[in-house]
Short mmCIF file of C-alpha atoms in Angstrom, two decimals:
data_model
loop_
_atom_site.label_atom_id
_atom_site.label_comp_id
_atom_site.label_asym_id
_atom_site.label_seq_id
_atom_site.Cartn_x
_atom_site.Cartn_y
_atom_site.Cartn_z
CA UNK A 8 -45.72 33.40 -22.94
CA UNK A 9 -41.49 34.23 -23.86
CA UNK A 10 -40.25 31.10 -21.76
CA UNK A 11 -42.42 29.15 -23.30
CA UNK A 12 -42.23 29.72 -26.81
CA UNK A 13 -38.12 29.09 -27.13
CA UNK A 14 -39.21 26.50 -25.54
CA UNK A 15 -41.34 25.43 -27.93
CA UNK A 16 -39.74 26.58 -31.02
CA UNK A 17 -36.30 25.87 -29.87
CA UNK A 18 -36.23 22.54 -27.85
CA UNK A 19 -38.74 21.26 -30.59
CA UNK A 20 -36.59 21.66 -33.29
CA UNK A 21 -33.68 20.10 -31.13
CA UNK A 22 -35.03 17.42 -30.47
CA UNK A 23 -36.05 16.56 -34.59
CA UNK A 24 -32.11 17.29 -35.00
CA UNK A 25 -30.75 15.34 -32.55
CA UNK A 26 -33.36 12.07 -33.72
CA UNK A 27 -32.51 12.67 -37.44
CA UNK A 28 -28.87 13.04 -36.61
CA UNK A 29 -28.95 9.19 -34.38
CA UNK A 30 -30.68 8.21 -37.20
CA UNK A 31 -27.68 9.24 -39.68
CA UNK A 32 -25.29 7.49 -37.08
CA UNK A 33 -26.77 3.92 -36.99
CA UNK A 34 -26.96 4.39 -41.73
CA UNK A 35 -30.93 4.76 -40.78
CA UNK A 36 -32.76 4.78 -44.84
CA UNK A 37 -32.32 9.09 -45.62
CA UNK A 38 -34.94 11.99 -43.92
CA UNK A 39 -35.14 15.09 -44.77
CA UNK A 40 -36.21 17.81 -42.27
CA UNK A 41 -38.21 21.34 -43.90
CA UNK A 42 -38.49 23.54 -41.07
CA UNK A 43 -40.91 26.27 -40.87
CA UNK A 44 -39.64 29.73 -40.11
CA UNK A 45 -40.98 33.64 -40.03
CA UNK A 46 -39.85 36.62 -41.94
CA UNK A 47 -39.95 38.32 -38.40
CA UNK A 48 -36.71 36.50 -38.15
CA UNK A 49 -35.46 39.52 -40.41
CA UNK A 50 -37.09 42.04 -38.18
CA UNK A 51 -37.00 45.59 -40.40
CA UNK A 52 -35.16 45.88 -43.56
CA UNK A 53 -32.42 46.96 -44.40
CA UNK A 54 -33.45 49.99 -46.34
CA UNK A 55 -36.98 51.56 -46.15
CA UNK A 56 -39.39 49.61 -49.21
CA UNK A 57 -36.62 47.50 -49.97
CA UNK A 58 -37.80 43.37 -50.80
CA UNK A 59 -36.35 40.93 -48.32
CA UNK A 60 -34.42 38.06 -49.69
CA UNK A 61 -32.48 35.16 -47.60
CA UNK A 62 -29.55 37.14 -46.79
CA UNK A 63 -29.97 40.00 -45.38
CA UNK A 64 -28.79 40.16 -41.28
CA UNK A 65 -31.43 38.81 -38.75
CA UNK A 66 -33.28 41.99 -36.42
CA UNK A 67 -35.75 39.61 -34.66
CA UNK A 68 -38.11 42.64 -32.33
CA UNK A 69 -40.33 40.50 -29.99
CA UNK A 70 -39.49 36.53 -28.35
CA UNK A 71 -41.39 34.66 -31.34
CA UNK A 72 -38.95 36.58 -33.87
CA UNK A 73 -35.76 35.31 -31.31
CA UNK A 74 -37.14 32.09 -31.48
CA UNK A 75 -38.11 31.41 -35.04
CA UNK A 76 -34.77 32.53 -35.62
CA UNK A 77 -32.42 30.73 -33.00
CA UNK A 78 -34.83 27.92 -34.93
CA UNK A 79 -33.10 28.69 -37.92
CA UNK A 80 -29.36 28.49 -37.07
CA UNK A 81 -30.14 25.61 -35.20
CA UNK A 82 -30.91 23.63 -38.30
CA UNK A 83 -27.97 25.27 -39.99
CA UNK A 84 -25.99 24.15 -37.87
CA UNK A 85 -26.88 20.38 -37.45
CA UNK A 86 -26.67 20.86 -41.81
CA UNK A 87 -23.57 22.47 -41.78
CA UNK A 88 -21.47 20.32 -38.47
CA UNK A 89 -23.81 16.76 -39.51
CA UNK A 90 -24.69 16.73 -42.77
CA UNK A 91 -28.56 16.54 -42.50
CA UNK A 92 -30.92 17.75 -45.37
CA UNK A 93 -32.56 20.35 -44.22
CA UNK A 94 -34.11 22.98 -44.95
CA UNK A 95 -35.35 26.56 -43.78
CA UNK A 96 -38.77 28.12 -44.96
CA UNK A 97 -39.22 30.85 -44.35
CA UNK A 98 -43.02 32.41 -44.32
CA UNK A 99 -44.16 35.52 -44.85
CA UNK A 100 -47.87 36.87 -44.13
CA UNK A 101 -50.44 34.27 -45.15
CA UNK A 102 -53.83 33.53 -44.83
CA UNK A 103 -57.36 31.80 -45.71
CA UNK A 104 -59.91 30.31 -44.17
CA UNK A 105 -59.39 27.79 -40.50
CA UNK A 106 -57.50 30.65 -39.59
CA UNK A 107 -57.34 31.32 -36.30
CA UNK A 108 -58.32 34.77 -35.13
CA UNK A 109 -55.84 35.28 -33.13
CA UNK A 110 -54.20 36.98 -36.57
CA UNK A 111 -55.22 40.14 -38.40
CA UNK A 112 -56.76 38.80 -41.28
CA UNK A 113 -58.84 36.47 -39.99
CA UNK A 114 -59.93 38.78 -36.73
CA UNK A 115 -61.23 41.17 -39.36
CA UNK A 116 -63.56 38.94 -41.10
CA UNK A 117 -64.64 36.85 -37.65
CA UNK A 118 -65.53 40.62 -36.48
CA UNK A 119 -67.41 41.29 -40.07
CA UNK A 120 -69.34 38.28 -39.99
CA UNK A 121 -70.62 39.10 -36.35
CA UNK A 122 -71.92 42.74 -37.14
CA UNK A 123 -73.95 41.00 -40.13
CA UNK A 124 -75.49 38.91 -37.65
CA UNK A 125 -76.19 42.81 -35.54
CA UNK A 126 -77.17 44.69 -38.41
CA UNK A 127 -74.03 46.48 -38.31
CA UNK A 128 -71.49 48.32 -35.87
CA UNK A 129 -67.82 49.03 -34.98
CA UNK A 130 -64.90 47.07 -37.01
CA UNK A 131 -62.14 47.04 -34.28
CA UNK A 132 -58.51 47.12 -35.87
CA UNK A 133 -54.93 48.11 -34.94
CA UNK A 134 -52.47 49.76 -36.98
CA UNK A 135 -53.10 49.52 -40.30
CA UNK A 136 -50.36 52.00 -42.34
CA UNK A 137 -48.49 48.44 -42.61
CA UNK A 138 -47.43 46.63 -45.74
CA UNK A 139 -47.18 43.06 -46.37
CA UNK A 140 -46.66 40.51 -48.33
CA UNK A 141 -49.43 38.31 -48.27
CA UNK A 142 -50.40 34.57 -49.95
CA UNK A 143 -53.48 32.79 -49.82
CA UNK A 144 -52.72 29.51 -47.29
CA UNK A 145 -53.55 26.64 -50.09
CA UNK A 146 -50.70 28.12 -52.00
CA UNK A 147 -48.12 28.04 -49.59
CA UNK A 148 -48.78 24.77 -48.38
CA UNK A 149 -48.72 23.93 -52.08
CA UNK A 150 -45.02 25.20 -51.75
CA UNK A 151 -44.18 22.90 -48.73
CA UNK A 152 -45.56 20.36 -50.53
CA UNK A 153 -43.36 20.92 -53.78
CA UNK A 154 -40.20 21.64 -51.83
CA UNK A 155 -39.98 18.29 -50.78
CA UNK A 156 -39.10 16.89 -54.22
CA UNK A 157 -36.50 19.21 -54.94
CA UNK A 158 -32.96 19.82 -54.23
CA UNK A 159 -32.42 21.83 -51.44
CA UNK A 160 -28.69 24.34 -52.53
CA UNK A 161 -29.45 26.72 -49.54
CA UNK A 162 -30.14 26.57 -45.72
CA UNK A 163 -33.09 29.23 -46.40
CA UNK A 164 -35.97 29.83 -48.67
CA UNK A 165 -38.36 32.62 -48.61
CA UNK A 166 -41.99 31.44 -48.82
CA UNK A 167 -42.81 34.65 -50.38
CA UNK A 168 -45.24 36.23 -53.23
CA UNK A 169 -43.18 39.01 -54.05
CA UNK A 170 -46.65 40.58 -53.64
CA UNK A 171 -47.15 43.84 -51.71
CA UNK A 172 -50.40 44.39 -49.68
CA UNK A 173 -51.23 48.28 -47.41
CA UNK A 174 -53.25 46.44 -44.49
CA UNK A 175 -55.29 49.34 -45.19
CA UNK A 176 -56.49 48.06 -48.66
CA UNK A 177 -56.98 44.55 -47.20
CA UNK A 178 -59.53 46.08 -44.85
CA UNK A 179 -61.74 47.70 -47.75
CA UNK A 180 -61.50 44.58 -49.42
CA UNK A 181 -63.78 42.79 -46.70
CA UNK A 182 -65.51 45.62 -45.96
CA UNK A 183 -67.01 46.16 -49.60
CA UNK A 184 -67.80 42.26 -48.85
CA UNK A 185 -69.90 43.25 -46.13
CA UNK A 186 -73.43 43.16 -45.95
CA UNK A 187 -73.84 45.04 -42.96
CA UNK A 188 -72.83 49.72 -42.09
CA UNK A 189 -69.74 49.32 -40.15
CA UNK A 190 -67.14 51.71 -39.56
CA UNK A 191 -63.67 51.07 -38.97
CA UNK A 192 -62.38 51.55 -35.47
CA UNK A 193 -58.99 52.15 -33.51
CA UNK A 194 -58.67 49.68 -30.99
CA UNK A 195 -55.73 50.79 -28.81
CA UNK A 196 -55.25 47.02 -27.21
CA UNK A 197 -54.53 45.91 -31.09
CA UNK A 198 -51.76 48.36 -31.28
CA UNK A 199 -48.22 46.67 -31.57
CA UNK A 200 -45.46 48.68 -29.73
CA UNK A 201 -42.88 47.42 -32.51
CA UNK A 202 -44.56 47.24 -35.64
CA UNK A 203 -42.59 47.15 -38.54
CA UNK A 204 -43.53 49.43 -41.33
CA UNK A 205 -43.24 47.34 -44.84
CA UNK A 206 -42.67 43.44 -44.65
CA UNK A 207 -42.20 42.81 -48.60
CA UNK A 208 -40.31 39.11 -49.84
CA UNK A 209 -37.93 38.82 -52.25
CA UNK A 210 -39.01 35.29 -54.05
CA UNK A 211 -36.60 35.32 -56.53
CA UNK A 212 -35.19 32.18 -54.78
CA UNK A 213 -38.22 30.27 -54.13
CA UNK A 214 -38.75 30.78 -58.05
CA UNK A 215 -35.89 29.16 -58.99
CA UNK A 216 -35.99 26.62 -56.96
CA UNK A 217 -39.69 25.73 -57.97
CA UNK A 218 -40.72 27.51 -61.04
CA UNK A 219 -43.52 29.14 -58.73
CA UNK A 220 -46.09 32.06 -58.63
CA UNK A 221 -49.17 32.47 -56.40
CA UNK A 222 -52.31 31.47 -57.61
CA UNK A 223 -55.10 33.25 -56.10
CA UNK A 224 -55.52 36.69 -55.41
CA UNK A 225 -55.35 38.46 -52.79
CA UNK A 226 -59.62 39.18 -53.49
CA UNK A 227 -60.30 35.80 -53.51
CA UNK A 228 -58.13 34.54 -50.36
CA UNK A 229 -60.30 37.42 -48.22
CA UNK A 230 -63.52 36.65 -49.92
CA UNK A 231 -63.13 33.13 -49.02
CA UNK A 232 -61.68 33.69 -45.47
CA UNK A 233 -64.99 35.82 -44.93
CA UNK A 234 -67.11 33.59 -45.76
CA UNK A 235 -65.40 30.66 -43.24
CA UNK A 236 -66.54 32.78 -40.40
CA UNK A 237 -70.16 33.38 -42.10
CA UNK A 238 -70.31 30.23 -41.73
CA UNK A 239 -68.72 29.63 -37.52
CA UNK A 240 -71.23 32.97 -37.02
CA UNK A 241 -74.46 31.48 -38.37
CA UNK A 242 -73.55 27.52 -36.85
#
């Protein structure tokens, strides 16, 4: 729901920033705010198949993306106007055990776990002809923790792997791990009206800050995700 999305992401962030501003004015102990943004703020890359860096203009394509862009702009304004130490970690696609099946990879993994229990069937998918920058959630959480220990010379940093994954290939990785006969079926209800065909991040700023590279290969990530759903289906 657009109104709730905007309220949750913008008003909640504003409340935190106001609390930090008041704390600073009262000479309280310094506190940092690591705000989590989204690559959806960017919309489409400036040119086809270009890696997206932090300086690209924002072209959000849905209310969620607009809310995250507004959140990021608000954080930057409080940083510049009030000296609040805040950094937006603009996260790209990530997945792993524990993820809701509202997200693509987790939905695929859950369906496959169910199909294994039922002896096979159709795996319902949306548009698989897109390319994404996909990380393991455990790598992403480590980035968030490590960012708390370095200086924040920028307002925004992309949290991404720099690796490109065609969504169809991701589905093929999951299907290869399946113990039942399945077929892929496009479900019109899973098609998004404004899908960005290519979204791969430039992680140069993140590497400069942390010397960081992703540790977990996508094949391992998707295998662990599928096993997690298998346990859910068996319980």
